[in-house]
Coordinates of C-alpha atoms in Angstrom, one line a residue:
M22 CA -7.6 14.5 -29.9
R23 CA -9.8 17.4 -32.3
C24 CA -12.0 16.2 -34.8
T25 CA -14.4 17.2 -36.7
L26 CA -18.2 15.4 -36.6
G27 CA -20.3 15.7 -39.3
V28 CA -23.7 14.5 -40.0
D29 CA -25.6 13.7 -43.1
V30 CA -29.5 12.5 -42.8
G31 CA -30.4 10.4 -46.3
T32 CA -33.4 9.3 -48.1
S33 CA -33.0 5.8 -46.9
S34 CA -30.4 6.3 -44.3
T35 CA -28.3 8.9 -41.5
K36 CA -24.7 8.3 -41.6
G37 CA -22.0 10.2 -39.7
V38 CA -18.4 10.1 -39.6
L39 CA -16.0 11.3 -36.9
V40 CA -12.8 13.4 -39.0
A41 CA -9.3 14.0 -37.5
A42 CA -7.7 17.1 -38.1
D43 CA -5.4 15.8 -41.7
G44 CA -8.9 14.6 -43.3
A45 CA -8.4 11.2 -41.9
I46 CA -11.6 9.4 -40.1
L47 CA -11.0 7.8 -37.0
A48 CA -14.8 6.7 -37.5
S49 CA -18.5 6.8 -38.5
A50 CA -21.7 5.5 -38.0
T51 CA -25.1 4.8 -40.2
R52 CA -28.6 3.8 -39.0
A53 CA -31.0 3.2 -41.6
H54 CA -34.8 3.8 -41.9
D55 CA -37.3 4.6 -44.8
V56 CA -39.5 6.7 -46.3
S57 CA -43.5 6.9 -46.2
R58 CA -45.1 6.2 -49.5
P59 CA -48.4 6.5 -48.6
R60 CA -50.3 7.2 -51.3
T61 CA -48.8 6.8 -55.0
G62 CA -46.4 10.2 -55.3
W63 CA -46.7 11.3 -52.1
V64 CA -43.3 10.8 -50.2
E65 CA -43.0 11.7 -46.5
M66 CA -40.9 11.0 -43.2
D67 CA -41.6 11.7 -39.6
A68 CA -38.3 14.3 -38.9
A69 CA -38.8 13.2 -35.4
I70 CA -35.9 10.3 -36.9
W71 CA -33.5 13.3 -38.2
W72 CA -32.6 14.4 -34.5
D73 CA -33.0 11.3 -33.3
E74 CA -30.8 9.1 -35.7
F75 CA -27.7 12.0 -34.9
V76 CA -27.8 11.8 -31.1
S77 CA -27.9 8.2 -31.4
I78 CA -24.6 9.0 -34.3
A79 CA -22.9 11.3 -31.9
R80 CA -23.0 9.6 -29.0
E81 CA -22.1 5.6 -30.8
L82 CA -19.2 8.1 -32.4
L83 CA -18.1 9.6 -29.2
S84 CA -17.9 6.2 -27.4
V85 CA -15.6 5.1 -30.0
H86 CA -13.7 7.3 -28.9
P87 CA -14.1 8.8 -25.5
D88 CA -10.5 11.2 -26.5
A89 CA -12.5 12.7 -29.1
E90 CA -12.7 17.0 -28.6
V91 CA -15.0 17.5 -31.3
V92 CA -14.3 21.6 -31.8
A93 CA -17.2 22.2 -34.4
V94 CA -20.4 19.8 -36.3
G95 CA -21.2 19.7 -39.6
V96 CA -24.7 18.9 -40.4
S97 CA -26.7 18.3 -44.0
G98 CA -29.7 16.6 -45.2
M99 CA -31.4 15.3 -47.9
G100 CA -33.8 18.5 -49.9
P101 CA -35.5 20.5 -50.8
C102 CA -37.7 19.1 -48.1
V103 CA -41.1 20.9 -46.3
L104 CA -41.0 20.0 -43.1
L105 CA -44.1 22.6 -41.2
A106 CA -43.5 23.0 -37.1
D107 CA -45.4 24.7 -34.8
E108 CA -44.0 27.9 -32.4
D109 CA -42.6 25.1 -30.3
D110 CA -41.5 23.4 -33.1
E111 CA -43.3 20.6 -32.7
P112 CA -44.0 18.9 -36.6
V113 CA -47.7 19.8 -38.0
R114 CA -46.9 16.7 -40.0
P115 CA -44.6 14.6 -41.8
A116 CA -41.7 16.8 -44.1
I117 CA -42.3 16.5 -47.5
L118 CA -39.3 15.9 -49.5
Y119 CA -37.3 16.7 -52.5
G120 CA -39.1 15.9 -56.1
V121 CA -39.5 12.5 -55.7
D122 CA -43.0 14.0 -54.2
T123 CA -45.4 15.1 -56.6
R124 CA -48.3 15.5 -54.1
A125 CA -47.6 19.4 -55.8
G126 CA -48.7 19.4 -59.6
A127 CA -52.3 21.2 -59.4
Q128 CA -50.8 24.3 -57.2
I129 CA -48.3 24.2 -59.5
E130 CA -50.6 24.5 -62.2
R131 CA -51.8 27.3 -60.2
M132 CA -49.3 29.4 -59.4
T133 CA -47.6 28.7 -62.8
A134 CA -51.1 30.8 -64.2
E135 CA -51.0 33.5 -61.1
L136 CA -47.5 35.0 -61.2
G137 CA -46.3 33.7 -65.0
T138 CA -44.0 32.0 -65.9
A139 CA -41.3 35.1 -66.7
E140 CA -41.9 36.2 -63.5
I141 CA -41.2 32.6 -61.5
T142 CA -37.8 32.0 -63.7
R143 CA -36.8 35.5 -63.5
V144 CA -36.7 35.7 -59.9
G145 CA -36.5 32.5 -58.9
G146 CA -34.2 31.1 -61.6
S147 CA -36.0 27.6 -62.5
T148 CA -39.7 26.6 -63.6
L149 CA -42.0 25.4 -60.5
T150 CA -41.2 21.7 -61.0
S151 CA -42.0 18.8 -58.4
Q152 CA -38.3 19.7 -57.0
A153 CA -39.2 23.3 -55.7
G154 CA -40.6 24.3 -52.1
G155 CA -43.0 26.9 -52.7
P156 CA -46.4 24.6 -54.3
K157 CA -45.7 22.0 -51.7
I158 CA -46.0 25.4 -48.5
A159 CA -48.8 25.7 -51.0
W160 CA -50.2 22.4 -50.7
V161 CA -50.5 21.9 -47.3
A162 CA -52.3 25.0 -46.8
D163 CA -54.7 24.1 -49.8
E164 CA -55.1 20.4 -48.3
E165 CA -54.3 20.1 -44.6
P166 CA -55.9 23.1 -43.1
D167 CA -55.9 21.8 -39.3
S168 CA -51.6 21.5 -39.8
W169 CA -51.5 25.0 -41.8
A170 CA -53.3 26.8 -39.3
R171 CA -50.6 25.7 -37.1
A172 CA -47.4 26.1 -38.9
R173 CA -45.1 28.7 -37.8
R174 CA -41.5 27.9 -39.5
L175 CA -40.1 26.6 -42.1
F176 CA -37.2 23.4 -42.1
M177 CA -35.4 21.0 -43.7
P178 CA -33.1 18.5 -42.8
A179 CA -29.7 20.1 -42.2
S180 CA -31.7 23.4 -40.1
W181 CA -33.5 21.2 -38.3
L182 CA -30.7 19.5 -37.1
A183 CA -29.0 23.2 -36.6
R184 CA -32.1 24.1 -34.9
K185 CA -31.7 21.6 -32.3
L186 CA -28.8 21.7 -31.5
T187 CA -28.2 25.4 -30.9
G188 CA -31.5 26.8 -31.2
A189 CA -31.0 28.9 -34.6
Y190 CA -33.8 29.2 -36.9
V191 CA -31.6 29.5 -39.9
L192 CA -31.9 27.8 -43.2
D193 CA -28.5 28.4 -45.9
H194 CA -29.0 30.0 -49.1
Q195 CA -28.2 27.0 -51.4
S196 CA -31.8 25.5 -49.9
A197 CA -34.3 29.1 -49.7
S198 CA -33.1 28.6 -53.5
Q199 CA -34.4 25.7 -53.6
V200 CA -38.2 27.2 -52.2
S201 CA -38.9 28.2 -55.4
P202 CA -40.6 31.0 -56.2
L203 CA -39.9 32.5 -52.6
Y204 CA -36.5 33.1 -53.1
D205 CA -34.6 36.6 -55.7
I206 CA -31.8 34.4 -56.6
E207 CA -29.7 37.5 -58.2
N208 CA -30.0 39.9 -54.5
E209 CA -29.2 36.2 -52.6
Q210 CA -32.6 37.1 -50.3
W211 CA -36.6 36.3 -50.0
H212 CA -38.8 37.2 -52.4
D213 CA -41.1 39.6 -50.0
P214 CA -44.3 39.7 -52.5
F215 CA -44.2 36.0 -52.9
W216 CA -43.8 34.7 -49.1
E217 CA -47.0 37.1 -47.9
Q218 CA -49.1 35.9 -51.2
Y219 CA -47.8 32.1 -50.5
A220 CA -46.2 31.9 -46.6
A221 CA -47.2 34.1 -44.6
T222 CA -47.9 33.3 -41.9
I223 CA -44.5 31.8 -41.9
A224 CA -41.9 33.7 -39.9
Q225 CA -38.8 33.6 -42.8
P226 CA -35.6 31.5 -41.5
S227 CA -32.7 33.8 -41.8
L228 CA -30.5 33.3 -44.2
A229 CA -26.4 32.2 -43.8
W230 CA -23.8 30.5 -46.6
A231 CA -23.7 26.8 -46.5
G232 CA -20.2 27.2 -44.3
E233 CA -21.0 29.8 -41.5
I234 CA -21.4 29.3 -37.9
A235 CA -25.2 28.8 -37.2
G236 CA -24.6 28.5 -33.2
S237 CA -23.8 27.0 -30.6
V238 CA -24.2 23.5 -29.1
T239 CA -27.3 24.3 -26.0
D240 CA -26.5 23.4 -22.5
D241 CA -30.3 21.1 -23.8
A242 CA -28.5 19.6 -26.9
A243 CA -25.0 18.8 -24.9
A244 CA -26.6 16.4 -22.1
R245 CA -28.3 14.5 -25.5
T246 CA -25.9 14.5 -28.1
G247 CA -23.0 14.1 -25.8
L248 CA -21.1 17.5 -27.5
A249 CA -20.0 20.0 -25.9
A250 CA -21.9 23.0 -24.8
G251 CA -20.5 26.2 -26.5
T252 CA -19.1 23.7 -30.0
P253 CA -19.4 25.6 -33.1
V254 CA -21.9 24.7 -35.2
I255 CA -22.3 25.1 -38.9
T256 CA -25.3 26.0 -41.4
G257 CA -25.5 22.8 -43.8
T258 CA -27.2 22.2 -46.7
I259 CA -28.2 19.5 -49.0
D260 CA -27.3 16.8 -49.3
A261 CA -26.2 17.0 -53.1
W262 CA -23.9 20.0 -52.2
T263 CA -22.0 18.7 -49.0
E264 CA -21.1 15.5 -51.4
A265 CA -20.0 18.1 -53.7
V266 CA -17.4 20.2 -51.4
S267 CA -16.7 16.3 -49.6
V268 CA -14.9 15.8 -53.4
G269 CA -13.7 19.5 -54.3
A270 CA -16.3 19.4 -56.9
H271 CA -17.5 23.1 -56.3
E272 CA -14.9 25.2 -58.4
V273 CA -15.6 27.0 -61.2
G274 CA -16.4 24.5 -64.1
D275 CA -17.3 21.7 -61.9
L276 CA -20.0 18.4 -62.6
M277 CA -20.7 16.3 -59.8
L278 CA -22.3 13.5 -59.6
M279 CA -23.9 12.0 -56.9
Y280 CA -23.8 7.9 -57.6
G281 CA -26.7 7.0 -54.4
T282 CA -30.8 6.6 -54.1
T283 CA -30.8 8.9 -56.4
M284 CA -29.3 10.1 -59.3
F285 CA -28.1 14.1 -58.5
M286 CA -26.0 16.4 -60.8
V287 CA -24.0 19.6 -59.8
F288 CA -22.6 22.2 -62.2
T289 CA -20.4 25.2 -61.1
N290 CA -20.4 28.5 -62.4
S291 CA -19.8 31.6 -61.2
V292 CA -21.4 35.2 -60.9
A293 CA -18.1 37.0 -59.2
T294 CA -16.6 36.6 -62.2
G295 CA -19.4 38.1 -64.3
A296 CA -20.9 35.0 -66.3
E297 CA -24.1 35.2 -66.1
T298 CA -26.4 33.2 -64.0
L299 CA -27.8 29.8 -66.5
R300 CA -31.5 29.3 -66.5
T301 CA -33.2 26.3 -69.2
P302 CA -36.7 25.2 -68.0
S303 CA -36.0 21.6 -67.9
M304 CA -32.6 22.1 -65.4
W305 CA -32.7 23.8 -62.1
T306 CA -31.0 27.2 -61.3
T307 CA -29.8 28.1 -57.5
A308 CA -27.6 29.6 -56.4
G309 CA -24.0 28.3 -54.7
A310 CA -23.4 26.7 -51.2
F311 CA -20.9 29.5 -51.3
P312 CA -20.6 33.4 -52.1
G313 CA -20.8 34.3 -55.7
T314 CA -22.2 31.0 -57.1
R315 CA -24.7 29.8 -59.0
N316 CA -25.4 25.6 -59.6
L317 CA -27.5 24.3 -62.8
A318 CA -28.7 21.4 -61.1
G319 CA -30.4 18.0 -62.1
G320 CA -31.5 14.8 -60.7
L321 CA -33.1 11.5 -61.3
S322 CA -35.8 10.3 -59.6
T323 CA -34.3 6.9 -59.1
S324 CA -30.8 5.4 -59.3
G325 CA -29.8 3.2 -56.5
A326 CA -33.0 3.0 -55.7
L327 CA -33.6 0.9 -59.3
T328 CA -31.5 -1.3 -58.5
A329 CA -32.4 -1.9 -55.1
W330 CA -35.5 -2.5 -56.4
L331 CA -34.7 -5.0 -59.1
K332 CA -31.8 -7.4 -56.7
D333 CA -35.0 -7.8 -54.3
L334 CA -37.2 -9.1 -57.1
T335 CA -34.6 -11.2 -57.8
D336 CA -33.5 -11.8 -54.9
A337 CA -30.5 -12.2 -55.9
D338 CA -27.2 -10.5 -54.2
Y339 CA -25.3 -7.5 -55.7
P340 CA -22.0 -9.1 -56.3
Q341 CA -24.0 -11.5 -57.9
L342 CA -26.4 -9.7 -60.3
L343 CA -22.9 -7.1 -61.2
A344 CA -21.3 -10.5 -62.4
E345 CA -24.5 -11.5 -64.4
A346 CA -24.6 -7.8 -66.4
E347 CA -21.0 -7.5 -67.3
A348 CA -21.8 -10.7 -69.2
A349 CA -24.9 -9.1 -70.8
G350 CA -22.3 -7.6 -72.5
P351 CA -23.0 -3.1 -73.4
G352 CA -27.0 -3.1 -74.6
A353 CA -27.4 -5.7 -72.2
R354 CA -28.9 -8.3 -75.7
G355 CA -30.5 -6.0 -77.0
L356 CA -33.3 -4.1 -74.1
L357 CA -33.4 -1.0 -73.4
M358 CA -34.4 0.7 -70.4
L359 CA -36.5 3.9 -68.8
P360 CA -35.8 4.5 -65.5
Y361 CA -38.6 6.7 -64.6
F362 CA -39.9 3.8 -61.7
A363 CA -40.7 6.7 -59.8
G364 CA -41.0 9.4 -61.6
E365 CA -39.2 12.1 -63.8
R366 CA -37.3 15.0 -62.0
T367 CA -35.1 16.4 -64.9
P368 CA -34.6 17.0 -67.9
I369 CA -38.2 16.0 -68.7
Q370 CA -39.5 17.3 -65.5
D371 CA -42.4 14.6 -66.1
P372 CA -43.7 13.5 -62.3
D373 CA -46.5 11.0 -64.4
A374 CA -43.1 9.2 -66.1
R375 CA -43.0 5.7 -65.4
G376 CA -40.4 2.9 -66.0
V377 CA -40.7 1.3 -69.7
I378 CA -38.6 -1.7 -70.3
A379 CA -38.7 -2.9 -73.9
G380 CA -37.2 -5.5 -75.8
L381 CA -37.3 -8.5 -73.8
T382 CA -37.4 -12.1 -74.7
L383 CA -38.2 -15.3 -72.6
E384 CA -34.5 -15.5 -73.3
H385 CA -33.6 -12.6 -71.1
G386 CA -32.3 -12.5 -67.7
R387 CA -31.5 -10.9 -64.2
G388 CA -28.1 -10.1 -65.2
D389 CA -29.9 -7.8 -68.5
L390 CA -32.5 -6.7 -66.6
Y391 CA -29.8 -5.4 -64.0
R392 CA -27.6 -4.8 -66.9
A393 CA -30.2 -2.4 -68.6
A394 CA -31.0 -0.7 -65.4
L395 CA -27.2 0.4 -65.0
E396 CA -27.0 2.1 -68.7
A397 CA -30.4 3.4 -68.2
T398 CA -29.2 5.8 -65.6
A399 CA -26.7 6.4 -67.7
L400 CA -28.6 7.1 -70.5
G401 CA -30.4 9.4 -68.2
V402 CA -27.4 11.1 -67.1
R403 CA -26.6 11.9 -70.8
H404 CA -29.3 13.2 -71.3
N405 CA -28.4 15.7 -68.2
V406 CA -25.4 16.4 -69.4
E407 CA -26.4 17.4 -73.0
T408 CA -29.1 19.9 -71.1
M409 CA -26.6 22.0 -69.3
R410 CA -24.6 22.3 -72.0
A411 CA -27.1 23.0 -74.3
A412 CA -28.2 26.3 -71.9
G413 CA -24.3 27.2 -71.7
A414 CA -22.5 25.4 -69.5
D415 CA -18.8 25.0 -69.9
I416 CA -18.4 21.4 -68.0
R417 CA -14.0 20.9 -67.3
R418 CA -14.4 18.7 -64.7
I419 CA -16.3 15.9 -63.6
V420 CA -16.5 14.1 -60.1
A421 CA -18.0 11.0 -58.8
V422 CA -18.8 10.5 -55.2
G423 CA -21.4 8.7 -53.2
G424 CA -21.9 4.8 -52.9
G425 CA -22.7 3.6 -56.1
T426 CA -19.0 4.8 -57.2
Q427 CA -18.0 1.0 -55.2
G428 CA -19.2 -0.5 -57.6
Q429 CA -16.7 -0.4 -61.3
L430 CA -18.6 -1.2 -63.8
W431 CA -21.5 1.2 -62.4
L432 CA -18.7 4.7 -62.9
Q433 CA -17.5 2.2 -66.4
I434 CA -20.8 2.6 -68.1
V435 CA -21.4 5.7 -67.2
S436 CA -18.6 6.9 -68.9
D437 CA -18.6 5.2 -71.9
V438 CA -22.9 6.5 -72.1
T439 CA -21.2 10.4 -71.6
G440 CA -18.1 10.2 -73.1
L441 CA -17.1 11.6 -69.8
V442 CA -13.8 10.9 -67.4
Q443 CA -15.1 10.7 -64.5
E444 CA -12.6 11.7 -61.8
V445 CA -13.6 9.1 -58.1
P446 CA -11.7 10.3 -55.0
A447 CA -10.3 8.6 -52.2
T448 CA -13.2 9.0 -50.1
T449 CA -16.2 8.8 -51.4
I450 CA -19.0 8.3 -48.1
G451 CA -19.8 11.6 -49.3
A452 CA -22.1 14.4 -47.6
S453 CA -21.6 13.4 -44.1
Y454 CA -17.6 13.7 -44.8
G455 CA -18.2 17.0 -46.8
A456 CA -20.1 18.8 -44.1
A457 CA -16.9 18.4 -41.3
F458 CA -14.7 19.6 -43.8
L459 CA -16.9 22.6 -43.9
A460 CA -16.9 22.5 -39.6
A461 CA -13.3 22.4 -40.2
T462 CA -12.8 25.1 -42.3
A463 CA -15.6 27.2 -40.7
I464 CA -13.0 26.9 -36.9
A465 CA -10.5 27.3 -39.2
A466 CA -7.8 30.5 -38.5
D467 CA -7.5 33.4 -41.2
G468 CA -4.9 31.7 -43.7
E469 CA -5.3 27.4 -42.0
A470 CA -8.4 26.4 -43.2
P471 CA -7.4 23.2 -44.5
L472 CA -8.1 22.0 -48.3
I473 CA -10.0 19.2 -50.0
T474 CA -7.4 17.8 -51.9
D475 CA -5.0 17.0 -48.8
W476 CA -8.4 15.7 -48.0
N477 CA -9.0 13.5 -49.8
P478 CA -6.8 13.7 -53.4
V479 CA -8.1 11.8 -56.8
A480 CA -7.4 7.9 -56.4
Q481 CA -8.3 6.8 -59.7
T482 CA -9.8 7.8 -62.9
I483 CA -12.2 6.6 -65.7
T484 CA -12.0 6.6 -68.8
P485 CA -14.4 6.3 -72.1
D486 CA -14.4 3.5 -74.0
A487 CA -14.5 5.1 -77.6
A488 CA -14.8 1.7 -79.7
L489 CA -18.2 1.4 -77.7
R490 CA -19.8 5.0 -78.6
P491 CA -21.2 4.3 -81.8
T492 CA -23.3 1.8 -79.4
Y493 CA -24.4 4.0 -77.1
D494 CA -25.2 6.7 -79.3
T495 CA -27.3 4.6 -81.3
L496 CA -28.6 3.8 -77.6
F497 CA -29.4 7.3 -76.4
D498 CA -31.7 8.6 -80.3
R499 CA -33.8 5.2 -78.6
Y500 CA -33.9 6.0 -75.1
V501 CA -35.0 9.1 -75.8
R502 CA -37.5 8.1 -78.6
L503 CA -38.7 4.8 -76.5
Y504 CA -40.2 7.6 -74.1
A505 CA -42.2 9.9 -76.7
A506 CA -43.4 7.1 -78.3
T507 CA -44.9 5.6 -74.2
A508 CA -45.8 9.1 -72.6
D509 CA -49.2 9.3 -73.8
V510 CA -50.5 5.3 -72.2
V511 CA -48.1 5.4 -69.6
H512 CA -50.0 9.2 -68.4
E513 CA -52.9 7.2 -68.6
L514 CA -51.8 4.2 -66.4
A515 CA -50.1 6.9 -63.7
A516 CA -54.0 8.3 -63.8
D517 CA -55.3 4.9 -63.0
Q518 CA -52.3 4.3 -60.3
R519 CA -53.9 7.7 -58.4
A520 CA -56.9 6.4 -58.4
S521 CA -57.2 3.2 -57.4
T522 CA -54.7 4.0 -54.2
G523 CA -57.1 7.6 -53.7
S524 CA -54.2 9.8 -54.4
A525 CA -54.9 13.4 -55.2
A526 CA -54.7 14.0 -59.1
H527 CA -51.8 16.2 -60.9
T528 CA -51.2 17.4 -64.5
R529 CA -49.4 16.3 -66.5
P530 CA -46.2 18.5 -67.5
T531 CA -47.0 20.6 -70.5
T532 CA -45.0 20.3 -73.9
S533 CA -42.2 22.9 -73.3
S534 CA -41.1 20.9 -70.4
T535 CA -40.8 17.7 -72.0
I536 CA -36.9 18.3 -74.1
S537 CA -36.7 16.3 -77.7
T538 CA -33.5 15.4 -78.9
S539 CA -33.4 18.8 -81.2
E540 CA -33.9 20.8 -78.9
E541 CA -30.7 19.4 -76.9
S542 CA -28.1 19.7 -80.2

């Protein structure tokens, strides 16, 4: 039986799927893992976990279907991450994760001063924030000189798996465009002057598109994984973009909402049609997963992580919490939450933001808190959507994906708060499925590539309740004002938290990186 294998390394787990030629999922496997948070603002992971879990998943899936002929392998992973390895491909330190890791504030400030915001944006498309890979590379050079002295190669989870499987040293364009400011987004290549200034001792990875073949499974990797030597492996990309592929949300005008540990949003436009590359200081401009495309992207630092925190805190299960949250009703009986429990990425770009719960009384219960958390993430999505539209994004279609789409209440709240119709596909397993699809298309003969609409048709449509629009318009106004009103105190508390853990200081955002209501409209 001919099939493809797709594996995605996420923040809280690695997932793999074995997919038949018609898109049917034959088997799936998951390995849960934890990130390391050694200091406030630091989020790391041992890269050995990524490869070990790939090997374990591949062997499990092949044992379930011993008759499976894996004809191609798809890889994907969280990002942008910074994993530096020596000349023997041994990591010099744990991988520094994406925008939830906020350690490089001083480097962001220094690089911005050295290069200038206008030049950084011209070359890379985006201003430097905690999401950018370049400042994290600079942080290792500044703070860990012994590690830096040994560093010779740069990887992310997908490219690390491709390296382990094939020996290829390659990074996809989309991931590379988030190693800001070291990638030239208009010319789709590394920007040599900035690379020489900040990463001169690191060899530049070759660049390819996500669905292009990076190489073939080596004899050694075959012995480890059970895959056949010579099996093609795609280059892969960051999980949010592979998730967009998995639901067909990568056409011009599409917006993908990824419900996961964090919330991610990707809007696609095409420079091939003559459209401009959209830029705004409060969002991320990136290359797309495919040639000729560009993305305007955003992300919340917590979404599923916030609901999981409340579940653990209250010692209740999800069905209980969802039932109580539904009973609480719109507005959570007068509660309003800011979901910035791990700082915030877009659009406020504030690593020192923290969670705030306003309106608490002794009458409120866990269901009210859970409802407020769901509404907080929805309000965060609306904040991003309105910022994208203000930057010129013509959003024509919304597609939801990820584990959070299994909860009908959360989906409905997001549609009610944003006023957006969401399409939910039949399969929402996410990036691993998208990686398997990219692998299938990579080896298909001309004119025979599968269509994601055949693999994964729309299963349901979530329509906003127009009667709730005034309620959520008011709540959104309060949401934006609550951040502005509490920011000074919260920043002081964040400084105290860093001091208590011995964390390196980082700089608060400048006024220009904070978006007000008037700037969005």
